[in-house]
Tab-separated table of C-alpha atoms and ligand atoms in Angstrom:
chain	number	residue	atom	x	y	z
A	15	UNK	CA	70.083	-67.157	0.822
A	16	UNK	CA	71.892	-69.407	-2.238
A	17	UNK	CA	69.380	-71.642	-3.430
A	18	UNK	CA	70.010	-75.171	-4.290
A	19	UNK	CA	69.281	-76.890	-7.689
A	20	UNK	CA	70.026	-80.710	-7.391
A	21	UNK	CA	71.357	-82.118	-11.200
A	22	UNK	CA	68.865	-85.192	-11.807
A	23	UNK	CA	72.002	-86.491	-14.075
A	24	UNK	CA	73.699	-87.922	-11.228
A	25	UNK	CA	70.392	-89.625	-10.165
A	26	UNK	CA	69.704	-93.428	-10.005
A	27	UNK	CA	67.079	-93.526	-13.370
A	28	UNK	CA	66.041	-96.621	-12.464
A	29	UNK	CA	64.485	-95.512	-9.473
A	30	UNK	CA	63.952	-91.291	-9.908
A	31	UNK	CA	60.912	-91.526	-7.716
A	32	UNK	CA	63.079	-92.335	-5.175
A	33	UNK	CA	65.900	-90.217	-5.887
A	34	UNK	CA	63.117	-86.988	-6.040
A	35	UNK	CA	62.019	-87.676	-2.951
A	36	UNK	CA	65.471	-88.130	-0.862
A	37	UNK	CA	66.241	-84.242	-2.390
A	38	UNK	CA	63.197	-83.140	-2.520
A	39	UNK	CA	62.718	-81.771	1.314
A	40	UNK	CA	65.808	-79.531	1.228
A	41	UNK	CA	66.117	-78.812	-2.620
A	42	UNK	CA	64.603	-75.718	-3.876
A	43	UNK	CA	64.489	-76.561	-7.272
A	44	UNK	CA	65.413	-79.966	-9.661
A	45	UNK	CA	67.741	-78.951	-12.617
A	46	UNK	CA	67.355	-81.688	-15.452
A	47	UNK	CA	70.209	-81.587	-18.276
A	48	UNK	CA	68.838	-82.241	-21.621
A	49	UNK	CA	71.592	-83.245	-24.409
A	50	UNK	CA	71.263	-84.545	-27.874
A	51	UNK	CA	74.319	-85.530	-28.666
A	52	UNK	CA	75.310	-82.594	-30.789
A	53	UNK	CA	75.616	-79.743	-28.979
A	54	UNK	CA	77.029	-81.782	-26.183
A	55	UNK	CA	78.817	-85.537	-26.790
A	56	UNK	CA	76.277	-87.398	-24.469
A	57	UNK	CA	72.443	-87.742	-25.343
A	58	UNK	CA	69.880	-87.976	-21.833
A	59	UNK	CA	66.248	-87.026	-21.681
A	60	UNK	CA	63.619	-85.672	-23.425
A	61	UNK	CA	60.722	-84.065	-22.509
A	62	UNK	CA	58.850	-87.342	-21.525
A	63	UNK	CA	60.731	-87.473	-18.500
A	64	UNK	CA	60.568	-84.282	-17.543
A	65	UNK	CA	56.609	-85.643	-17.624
A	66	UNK	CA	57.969	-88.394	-15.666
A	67	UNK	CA	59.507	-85.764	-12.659
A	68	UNK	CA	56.334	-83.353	-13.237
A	69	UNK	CA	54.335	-86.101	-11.805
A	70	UNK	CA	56.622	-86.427	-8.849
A	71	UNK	CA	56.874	-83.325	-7.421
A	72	UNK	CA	55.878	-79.546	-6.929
A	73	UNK	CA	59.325	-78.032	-7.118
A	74	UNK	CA	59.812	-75.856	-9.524
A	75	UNK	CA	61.767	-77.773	-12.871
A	76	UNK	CA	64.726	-75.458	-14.403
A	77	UNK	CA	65.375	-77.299	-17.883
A	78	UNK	CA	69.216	-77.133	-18.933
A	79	UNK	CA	69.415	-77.361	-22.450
A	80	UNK	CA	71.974	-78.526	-24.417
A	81	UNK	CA	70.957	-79.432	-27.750
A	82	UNK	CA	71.046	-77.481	-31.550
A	83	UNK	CA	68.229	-75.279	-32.257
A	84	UNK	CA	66.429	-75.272	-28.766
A	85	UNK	CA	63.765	-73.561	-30.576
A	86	UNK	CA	62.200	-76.619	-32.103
A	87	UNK	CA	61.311	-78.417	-28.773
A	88	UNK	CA	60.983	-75.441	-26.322
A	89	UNK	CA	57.039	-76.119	-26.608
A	90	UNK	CA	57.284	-79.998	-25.678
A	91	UNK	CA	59.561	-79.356	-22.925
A	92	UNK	CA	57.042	-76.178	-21.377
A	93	UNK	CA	54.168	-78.317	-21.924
A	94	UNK	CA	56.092	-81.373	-20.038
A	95	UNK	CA	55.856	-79.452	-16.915
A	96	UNK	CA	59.079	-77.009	-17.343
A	97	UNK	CA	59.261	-73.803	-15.450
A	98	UNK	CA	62.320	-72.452	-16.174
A	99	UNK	CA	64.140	-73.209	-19.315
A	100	UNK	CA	67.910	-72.263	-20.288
A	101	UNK	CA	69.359	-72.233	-23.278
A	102	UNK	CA	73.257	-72.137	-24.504
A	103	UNK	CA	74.270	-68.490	-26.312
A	104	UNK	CA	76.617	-70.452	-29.040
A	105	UNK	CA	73.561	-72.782	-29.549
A	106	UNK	CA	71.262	-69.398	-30.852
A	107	UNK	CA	71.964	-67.864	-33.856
A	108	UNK	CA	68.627	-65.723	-32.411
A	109	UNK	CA	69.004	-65.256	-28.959
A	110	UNK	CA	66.843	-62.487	-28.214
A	111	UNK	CA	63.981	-64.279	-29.934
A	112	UNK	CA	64.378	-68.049	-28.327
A	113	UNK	CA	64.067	-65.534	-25.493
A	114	UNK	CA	60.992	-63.807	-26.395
A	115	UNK	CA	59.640	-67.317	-27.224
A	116	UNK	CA	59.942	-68.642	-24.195
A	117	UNK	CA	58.393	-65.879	-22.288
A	118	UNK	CA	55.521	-66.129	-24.548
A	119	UNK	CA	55.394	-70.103	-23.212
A	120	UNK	CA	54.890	-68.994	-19.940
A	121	UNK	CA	58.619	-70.014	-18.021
A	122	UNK	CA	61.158	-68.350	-16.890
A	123	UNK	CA	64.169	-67.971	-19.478
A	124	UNK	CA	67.879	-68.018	-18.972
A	125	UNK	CA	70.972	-67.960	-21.247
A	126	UNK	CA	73.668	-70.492	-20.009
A	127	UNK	CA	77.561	-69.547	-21.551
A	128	UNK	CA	80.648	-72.356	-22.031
A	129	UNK	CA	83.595	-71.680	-20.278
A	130	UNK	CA	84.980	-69.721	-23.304
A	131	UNK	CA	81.843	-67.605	-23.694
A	132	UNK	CA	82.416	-64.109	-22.389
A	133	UNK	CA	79.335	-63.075	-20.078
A	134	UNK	CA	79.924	-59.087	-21.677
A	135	UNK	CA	78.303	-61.223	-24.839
A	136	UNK	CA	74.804	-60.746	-23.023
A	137	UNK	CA	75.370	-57.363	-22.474
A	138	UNK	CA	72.246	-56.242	-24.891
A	139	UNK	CA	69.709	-58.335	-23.727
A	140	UNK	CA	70.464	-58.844	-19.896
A	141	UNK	CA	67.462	-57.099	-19.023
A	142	UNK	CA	64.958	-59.812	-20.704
A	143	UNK	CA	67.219	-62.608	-19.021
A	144	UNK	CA	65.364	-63.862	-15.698
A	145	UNK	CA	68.306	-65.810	-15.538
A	146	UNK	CA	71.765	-66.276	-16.867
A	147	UNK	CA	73.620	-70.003	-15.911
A	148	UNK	CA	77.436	-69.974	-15.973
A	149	UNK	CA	78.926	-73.401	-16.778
A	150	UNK	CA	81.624	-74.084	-14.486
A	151	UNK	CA	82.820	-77.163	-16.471
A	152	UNK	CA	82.178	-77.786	-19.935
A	153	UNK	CA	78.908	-79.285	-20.576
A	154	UNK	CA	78.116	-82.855	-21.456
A	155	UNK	CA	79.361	-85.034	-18.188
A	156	UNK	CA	78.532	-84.978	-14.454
A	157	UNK	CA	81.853	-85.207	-12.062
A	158	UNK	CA	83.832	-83.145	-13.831
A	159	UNK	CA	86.336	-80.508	-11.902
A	160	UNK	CA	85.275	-76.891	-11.350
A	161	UNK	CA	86.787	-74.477	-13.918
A	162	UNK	CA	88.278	-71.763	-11.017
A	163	UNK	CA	87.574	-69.008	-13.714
A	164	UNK	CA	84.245	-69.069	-13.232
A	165	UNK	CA	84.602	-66.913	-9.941
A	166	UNK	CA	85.614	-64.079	-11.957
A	167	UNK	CA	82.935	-64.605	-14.449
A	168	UNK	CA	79.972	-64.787	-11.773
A	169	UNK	CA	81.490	-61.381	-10.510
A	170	UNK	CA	81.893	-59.759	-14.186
A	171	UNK	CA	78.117	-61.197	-13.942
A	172	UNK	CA	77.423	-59.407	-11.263
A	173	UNK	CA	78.891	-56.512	-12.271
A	174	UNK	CA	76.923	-56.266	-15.458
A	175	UNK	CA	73.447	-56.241	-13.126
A	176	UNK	CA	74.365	-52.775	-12.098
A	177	UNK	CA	73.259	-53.225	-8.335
A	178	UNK	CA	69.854	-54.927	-9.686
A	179	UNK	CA	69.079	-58.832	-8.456
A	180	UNK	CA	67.749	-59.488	-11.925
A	181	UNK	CA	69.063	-61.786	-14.064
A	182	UNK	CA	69.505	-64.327	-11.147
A	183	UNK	CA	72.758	-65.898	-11.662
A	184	UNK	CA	73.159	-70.110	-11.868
A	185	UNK	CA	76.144	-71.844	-11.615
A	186	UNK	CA	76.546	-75.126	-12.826
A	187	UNK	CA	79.330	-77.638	-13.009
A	188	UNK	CA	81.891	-79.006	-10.436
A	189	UNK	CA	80.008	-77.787	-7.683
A	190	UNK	CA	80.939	-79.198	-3.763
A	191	UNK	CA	82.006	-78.112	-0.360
A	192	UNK	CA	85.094	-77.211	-1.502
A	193	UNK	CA	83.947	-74.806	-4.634
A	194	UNK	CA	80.466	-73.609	-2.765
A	195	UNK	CA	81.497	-70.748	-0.680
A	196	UNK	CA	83.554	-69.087	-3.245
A	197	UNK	CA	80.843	-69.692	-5.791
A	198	UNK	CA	78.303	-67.807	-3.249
A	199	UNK	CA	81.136	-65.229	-2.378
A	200	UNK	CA	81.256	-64.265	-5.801
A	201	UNK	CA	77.774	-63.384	-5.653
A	202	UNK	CA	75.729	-66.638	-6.979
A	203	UNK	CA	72.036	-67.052	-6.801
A	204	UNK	CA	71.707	-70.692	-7.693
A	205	UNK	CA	73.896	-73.442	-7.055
A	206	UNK	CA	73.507	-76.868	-9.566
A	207	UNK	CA	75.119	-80.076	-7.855
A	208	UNK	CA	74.630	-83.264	-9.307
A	209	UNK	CA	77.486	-85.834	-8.344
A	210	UNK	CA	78.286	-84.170	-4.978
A	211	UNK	CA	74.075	-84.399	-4.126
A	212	UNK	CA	73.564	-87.904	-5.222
A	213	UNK	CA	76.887	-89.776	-4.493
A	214	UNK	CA	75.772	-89.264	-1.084
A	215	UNK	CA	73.302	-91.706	1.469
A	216	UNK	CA	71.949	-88.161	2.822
A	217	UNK	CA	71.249	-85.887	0.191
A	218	UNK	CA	69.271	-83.099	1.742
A	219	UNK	CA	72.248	-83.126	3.455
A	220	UNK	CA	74.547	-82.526	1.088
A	221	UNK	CA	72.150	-79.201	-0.324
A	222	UNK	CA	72.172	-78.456	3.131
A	223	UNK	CA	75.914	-77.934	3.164
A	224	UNK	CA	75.951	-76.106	0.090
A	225	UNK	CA	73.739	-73.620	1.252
A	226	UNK	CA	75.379	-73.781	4.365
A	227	UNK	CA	72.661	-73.827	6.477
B	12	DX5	C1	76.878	-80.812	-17.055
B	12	DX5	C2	75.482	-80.533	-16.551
B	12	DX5	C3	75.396	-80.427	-15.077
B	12	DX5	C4	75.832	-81.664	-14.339
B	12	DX5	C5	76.637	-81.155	-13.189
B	12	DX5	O1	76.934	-80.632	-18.413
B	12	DX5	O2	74.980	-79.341	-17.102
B	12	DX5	O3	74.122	-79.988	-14.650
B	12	DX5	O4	74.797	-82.461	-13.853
B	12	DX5	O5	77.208	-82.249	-12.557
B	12	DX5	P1	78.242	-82.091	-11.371
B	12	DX5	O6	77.560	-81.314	-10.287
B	12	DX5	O7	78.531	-83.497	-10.988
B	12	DX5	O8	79.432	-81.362	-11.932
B	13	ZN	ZN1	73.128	-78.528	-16.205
């Protein structure tokens, strides 16, 4: 079954205890999106809150992030509690070695591509990805609109696995009720929601939906 990753960014901040614990019973993961204001327009966390959620809850934490030279903070953000940490392709001019680094930290690692990133660019080094996130949107905002291409490129994705379920594949951006099923159709592992989760009195409902339970 799809698993569900709520976005944090769509979460009240000035009460994420709160919001944690409303998701927390159906999620199956929390995906927090870190920007700097580079890579992406909009700046968010750092790896003190990530400390912050650590101390919240046992779900496992998959780190989204969208900054210039990931390398530099991968440490702080592993040692904030992260255990899975993605990185973006066009923001490593080393990719197999930000890789290879954060094995050697102890998480899980994933490569997340833009829209206009082909997936065939992973080709070489799918087999040290645990996990590769396609953005469905281009990064930086929660709300935005689903990018319909995306379906293709989770089943090029797919494709490229050769009949193995390793790298898992994440999805992230524009994700609802009405995108969900084709999203899993095409062969999804994870599904990210952040607006359609939070903007909600219910949640766990909402992930519930998504993973149509
Ligand atoms: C966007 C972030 C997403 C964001 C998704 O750059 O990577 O994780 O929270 O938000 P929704 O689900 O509202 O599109
Ligand atoms: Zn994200």
């Amino acid at each position: 079954m799809v698993r569900v990753a709520p976005s944090l960014l769509s979460a009240d901040f000035g009460n994420l205890r709160e919001a944690i614990q409303k998701v927390a019973p159906a999620a199956d993961l929390l995906h927090l999106d870190v920007m700097d204001g580079q890579f992406v327009p909009n700046i968010t966390m750092g790896a003190m809150i990530v400390e912050a959620v650590r101390k919240s809850t046992d779900l496992p934490l998959d780190v989204h992030m969208m900054i210039v030279e990931p390398d530099r903070c991968l440490s702080d953000f592993r040692h904030a509690g992260a255990d899975m940490l993605s990185v973006h392709v066009e923001a490593c001019t080393h990719l197999e070695r930000t890789i290879d680094r954060i094995h050697e930290l102890g998480a899980l690692a994933g490569a997340a591509i833009n829209p206009a990133t082909p997936v065939e660019q992973l080709v070489d080094i799918l087999g040290e990805l645990d996990y590769v996130l396609v953005m469905s949107v281009n990064p930086g905002f929660g709300g935005q609109k689903f990018w319909p291409r995306a379906i293709q490129k989770i089943e090029r994705t797919v494709a490229l696995r050769q009949g193995q379920q390793r790298p898992l594949i994440e999805v992230d951006g524009g994700v609802n009720e009405s995108t969900s099923q084709a999203i899993r159709r095409a062969g999804a592992d994870i599904l990210v929601a952040g607006s359609y989760v939070f903007d909600s009195e219910d949640p766990s409902e909402r992930i519930r939906i998504l993973r149509q339970e």
